[in-house]
Short mmCIF file of C-alpha atoms in Angstrom, two decimals:
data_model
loop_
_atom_site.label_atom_id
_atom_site.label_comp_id
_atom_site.label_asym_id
_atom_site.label_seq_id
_atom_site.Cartn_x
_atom_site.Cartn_y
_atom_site.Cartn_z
CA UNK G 1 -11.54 -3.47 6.50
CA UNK G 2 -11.93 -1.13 9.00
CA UNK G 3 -12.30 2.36 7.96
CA UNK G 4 -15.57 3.45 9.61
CA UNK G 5 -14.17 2.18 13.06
CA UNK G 6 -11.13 3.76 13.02
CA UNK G 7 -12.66 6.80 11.71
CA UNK G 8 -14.91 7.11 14.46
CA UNK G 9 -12.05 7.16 16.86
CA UNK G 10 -10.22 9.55 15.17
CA UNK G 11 -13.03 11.89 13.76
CA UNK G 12 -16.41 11.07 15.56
CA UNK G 13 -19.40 8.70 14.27
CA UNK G 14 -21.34 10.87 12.35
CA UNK G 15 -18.45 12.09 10.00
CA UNK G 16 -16.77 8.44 9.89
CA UNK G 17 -20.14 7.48 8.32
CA UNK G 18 -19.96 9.60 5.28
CA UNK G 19 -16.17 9.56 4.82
CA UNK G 20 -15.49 5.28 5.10
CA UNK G 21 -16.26 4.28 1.88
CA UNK G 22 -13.69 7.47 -0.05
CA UNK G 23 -10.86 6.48 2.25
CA UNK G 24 -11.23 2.77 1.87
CA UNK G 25 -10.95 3.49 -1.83
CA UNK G 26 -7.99 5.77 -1.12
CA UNK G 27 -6.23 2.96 0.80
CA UNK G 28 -6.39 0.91 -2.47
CA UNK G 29 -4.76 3.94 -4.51
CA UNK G 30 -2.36 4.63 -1.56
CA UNK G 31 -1.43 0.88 -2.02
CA UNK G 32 -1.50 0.80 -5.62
CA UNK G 33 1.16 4.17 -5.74
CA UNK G 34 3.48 1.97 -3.52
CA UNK G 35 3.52 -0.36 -5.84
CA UNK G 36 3.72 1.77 -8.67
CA UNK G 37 6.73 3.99 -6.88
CA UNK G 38 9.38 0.60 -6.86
CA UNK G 39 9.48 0.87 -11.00
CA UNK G 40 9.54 4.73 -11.05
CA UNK G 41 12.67 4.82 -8.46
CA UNK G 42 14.20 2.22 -10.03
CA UNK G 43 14.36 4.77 -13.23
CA UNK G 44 15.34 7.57 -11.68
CA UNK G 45 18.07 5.83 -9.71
CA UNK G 46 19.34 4.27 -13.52
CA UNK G 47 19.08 7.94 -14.49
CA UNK G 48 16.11 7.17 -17.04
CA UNK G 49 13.15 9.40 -15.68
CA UNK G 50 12.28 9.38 -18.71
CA UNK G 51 10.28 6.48 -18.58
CA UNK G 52 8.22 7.11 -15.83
CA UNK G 53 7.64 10.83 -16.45
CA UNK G 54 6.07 9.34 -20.10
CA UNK G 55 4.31 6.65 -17.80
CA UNK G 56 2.79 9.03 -15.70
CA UNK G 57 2.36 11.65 -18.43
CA UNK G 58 0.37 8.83 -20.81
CA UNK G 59 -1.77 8.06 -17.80
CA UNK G 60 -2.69 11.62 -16.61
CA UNK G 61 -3.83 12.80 -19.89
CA UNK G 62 -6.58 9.46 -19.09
CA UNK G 63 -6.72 10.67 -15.61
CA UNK G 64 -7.93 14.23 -16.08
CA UNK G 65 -11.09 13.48 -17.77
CA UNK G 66 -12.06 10.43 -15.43
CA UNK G 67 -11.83 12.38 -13.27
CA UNK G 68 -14.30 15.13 -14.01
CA UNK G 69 -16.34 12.01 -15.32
CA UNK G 70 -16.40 9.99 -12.48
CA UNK G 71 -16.85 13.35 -9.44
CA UNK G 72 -19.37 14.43 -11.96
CA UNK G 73 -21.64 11.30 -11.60
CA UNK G 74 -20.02 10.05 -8.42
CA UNK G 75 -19.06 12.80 -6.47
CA UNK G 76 -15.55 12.00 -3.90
CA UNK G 77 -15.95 7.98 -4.23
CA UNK G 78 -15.48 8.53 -8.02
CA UNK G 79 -12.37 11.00 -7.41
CA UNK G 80 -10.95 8.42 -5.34
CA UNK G 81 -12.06 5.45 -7.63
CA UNK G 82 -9.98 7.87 -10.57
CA UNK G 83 -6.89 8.33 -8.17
CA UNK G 84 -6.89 4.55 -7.84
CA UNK G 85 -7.60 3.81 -11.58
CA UNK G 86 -4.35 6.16 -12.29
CA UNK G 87 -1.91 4.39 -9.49
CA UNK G 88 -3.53 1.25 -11.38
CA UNK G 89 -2.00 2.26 -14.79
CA UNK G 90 0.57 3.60 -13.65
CA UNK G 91 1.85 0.38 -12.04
CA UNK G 92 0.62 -1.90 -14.82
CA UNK G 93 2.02 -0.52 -17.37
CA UNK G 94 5.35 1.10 -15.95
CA UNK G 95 6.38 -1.85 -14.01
CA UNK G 96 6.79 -3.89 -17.34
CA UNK G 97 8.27 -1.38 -19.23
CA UNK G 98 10.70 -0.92 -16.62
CA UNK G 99 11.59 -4.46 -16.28
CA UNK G 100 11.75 -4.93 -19.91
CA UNK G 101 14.09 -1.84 -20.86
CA UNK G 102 16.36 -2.06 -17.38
CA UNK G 103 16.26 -5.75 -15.86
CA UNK G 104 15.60 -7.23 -18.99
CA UNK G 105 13.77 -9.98 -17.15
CA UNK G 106 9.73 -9.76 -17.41
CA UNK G 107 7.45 -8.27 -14.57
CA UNK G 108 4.85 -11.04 -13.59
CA UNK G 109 7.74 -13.07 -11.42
CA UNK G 110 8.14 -9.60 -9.78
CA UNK G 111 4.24 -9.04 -8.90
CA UNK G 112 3.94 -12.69 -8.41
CA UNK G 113 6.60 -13.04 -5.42
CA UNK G 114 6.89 -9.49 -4.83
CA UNK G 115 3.17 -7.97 -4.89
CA UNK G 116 0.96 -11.12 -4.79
CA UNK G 117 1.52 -12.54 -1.66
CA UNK G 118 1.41 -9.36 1.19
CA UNK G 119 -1.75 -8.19 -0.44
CA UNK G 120 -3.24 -11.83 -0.32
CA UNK G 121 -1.20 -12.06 3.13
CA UNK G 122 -3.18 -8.23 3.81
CA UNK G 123 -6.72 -9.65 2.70
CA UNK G 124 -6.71 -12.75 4.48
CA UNK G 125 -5.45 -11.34 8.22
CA UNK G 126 -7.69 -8.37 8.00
CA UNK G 127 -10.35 -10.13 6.51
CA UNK G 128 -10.06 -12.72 8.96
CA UNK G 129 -9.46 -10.14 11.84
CA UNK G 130 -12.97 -8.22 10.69
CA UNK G 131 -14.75 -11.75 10.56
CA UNK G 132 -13.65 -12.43 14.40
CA UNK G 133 -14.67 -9.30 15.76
CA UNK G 134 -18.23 -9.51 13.97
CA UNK G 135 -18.27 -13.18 15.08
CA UNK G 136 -17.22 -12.33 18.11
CA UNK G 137 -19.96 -9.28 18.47
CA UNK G 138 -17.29 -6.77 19.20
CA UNK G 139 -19.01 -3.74 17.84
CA UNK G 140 -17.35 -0.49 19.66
CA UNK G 141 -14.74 1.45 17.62
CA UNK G 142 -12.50 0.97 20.49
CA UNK G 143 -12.75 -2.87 20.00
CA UNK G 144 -12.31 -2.73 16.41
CA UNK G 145 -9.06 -0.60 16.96
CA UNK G 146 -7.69 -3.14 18.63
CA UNK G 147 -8.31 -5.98 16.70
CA UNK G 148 -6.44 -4.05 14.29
CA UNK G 149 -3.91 -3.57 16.23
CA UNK G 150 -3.70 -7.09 17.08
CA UNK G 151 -4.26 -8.06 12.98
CA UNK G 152 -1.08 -5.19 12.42
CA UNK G 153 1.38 -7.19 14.55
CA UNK G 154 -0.12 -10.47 12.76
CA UNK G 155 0.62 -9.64 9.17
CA UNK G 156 3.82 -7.53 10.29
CA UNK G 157 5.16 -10.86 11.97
CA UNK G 158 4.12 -12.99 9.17
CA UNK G 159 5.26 -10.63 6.70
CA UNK G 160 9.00 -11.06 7.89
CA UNK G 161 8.32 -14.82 6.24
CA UNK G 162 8.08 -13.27 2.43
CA UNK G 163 11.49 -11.02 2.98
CA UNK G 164 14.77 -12.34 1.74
CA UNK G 165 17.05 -13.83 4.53
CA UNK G 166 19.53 -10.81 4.06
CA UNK G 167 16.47 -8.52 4.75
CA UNK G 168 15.03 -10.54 7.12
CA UNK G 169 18.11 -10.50 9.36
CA UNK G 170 18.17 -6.81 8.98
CA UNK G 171 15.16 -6.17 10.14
CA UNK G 172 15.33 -8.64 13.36
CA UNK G 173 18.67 -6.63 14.23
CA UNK G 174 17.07 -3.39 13.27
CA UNK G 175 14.15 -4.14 16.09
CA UNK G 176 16.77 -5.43 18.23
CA UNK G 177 18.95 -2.01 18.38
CA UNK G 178 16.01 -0.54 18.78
CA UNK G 179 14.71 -2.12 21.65
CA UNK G 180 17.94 -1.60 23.39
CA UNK G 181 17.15 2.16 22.89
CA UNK G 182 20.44 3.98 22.57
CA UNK G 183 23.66 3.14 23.46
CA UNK G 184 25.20 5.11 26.26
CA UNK G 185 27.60 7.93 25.97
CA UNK G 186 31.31 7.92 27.06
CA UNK G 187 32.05 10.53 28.67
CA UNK G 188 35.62 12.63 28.14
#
């Protein structure tokens, strides 16, 4: 939702406006390898890597020629569009594999409570967040950065509501201790 803006901070106006569109794209396959990296760890750490080095095996031997296809006719929007079709696979097709052969429990009650609702949570406070500030007629880079900002601490706040109470409580004492900064040293 706000690529160009923050790009223009970062990297000035004129190379913001032909670099946007490839790293909102990106952001989707950044996102979608997140997603994608809960089933692969979950593997390893049952000491089956097998199953996600077929996974990711099975969906690079797609990969490869998308992407020559897709840079070929789309230049670096389709190398990012075939980075996020891979994460894509990859999570779609691991994630029930993995939850078949090792939880024995199926995967859409996973993406539904576990995926589903930040990324709706995501759309809807960014997209909201993007609709204020053009509503608003904030159009400055600056301006956008902070109703970013401001969107960040929304969804981070209102992501705490989706944890589990155990993780929930962690992370309330976790902020705490670390808003106390460090505790002092005795001395001997």
């Amino acid at each position: 939702f706000r690529s160009e803006a923050l790009l223009s901070i970062w990297v000035g106006p004129q190379a913001a406006a032909g670099a946007w569109v490839p790293l909102a794209i990106l952001a989707v396959g950044y996102w979608l390898s997140c997603v994608a990296s809960n089933p692969s760890t979950l593997a390893i750490a049952c000491a089956r890597p097998k199953l996600p080095l077929q996974v990711t095996a099975a969906c690079a031997a797609i990969y490869v020629p998308a992407l020559y296809l897709l840079t070929t006719r789309w230049g670096v929007n389709g190398a990012a569009s075939a980075w996020v079709g891979l994460f894509a696979a990859c999570m779609l097709i691991l994630t029930p594999v993995v939850h078949r052969r090792l939880l024995r429990q199926p995967a859409l009650p996973w993406y539904a409570s576990a995926v589903l609702p930040p990324l709706l949570l995501g759309i809807g406070i960014f997209g909201a967040a993007k609709a204020a500030a053009f509503y608003a007629g904030l159009s400055g880079p600056l301006s956008y950065f902070a109703v970013a900002s401001i969107a960040v601490g929304v969804y981070s706040a209102a992501g705490l509501m989706f944890l589990g109470v155990e993780m929930r409580e962690f992370m309330v004492s976790m902020a705490r201790r670390i808003a106390r900064g460090p505790a002092p040293r005795e001395s001997t």
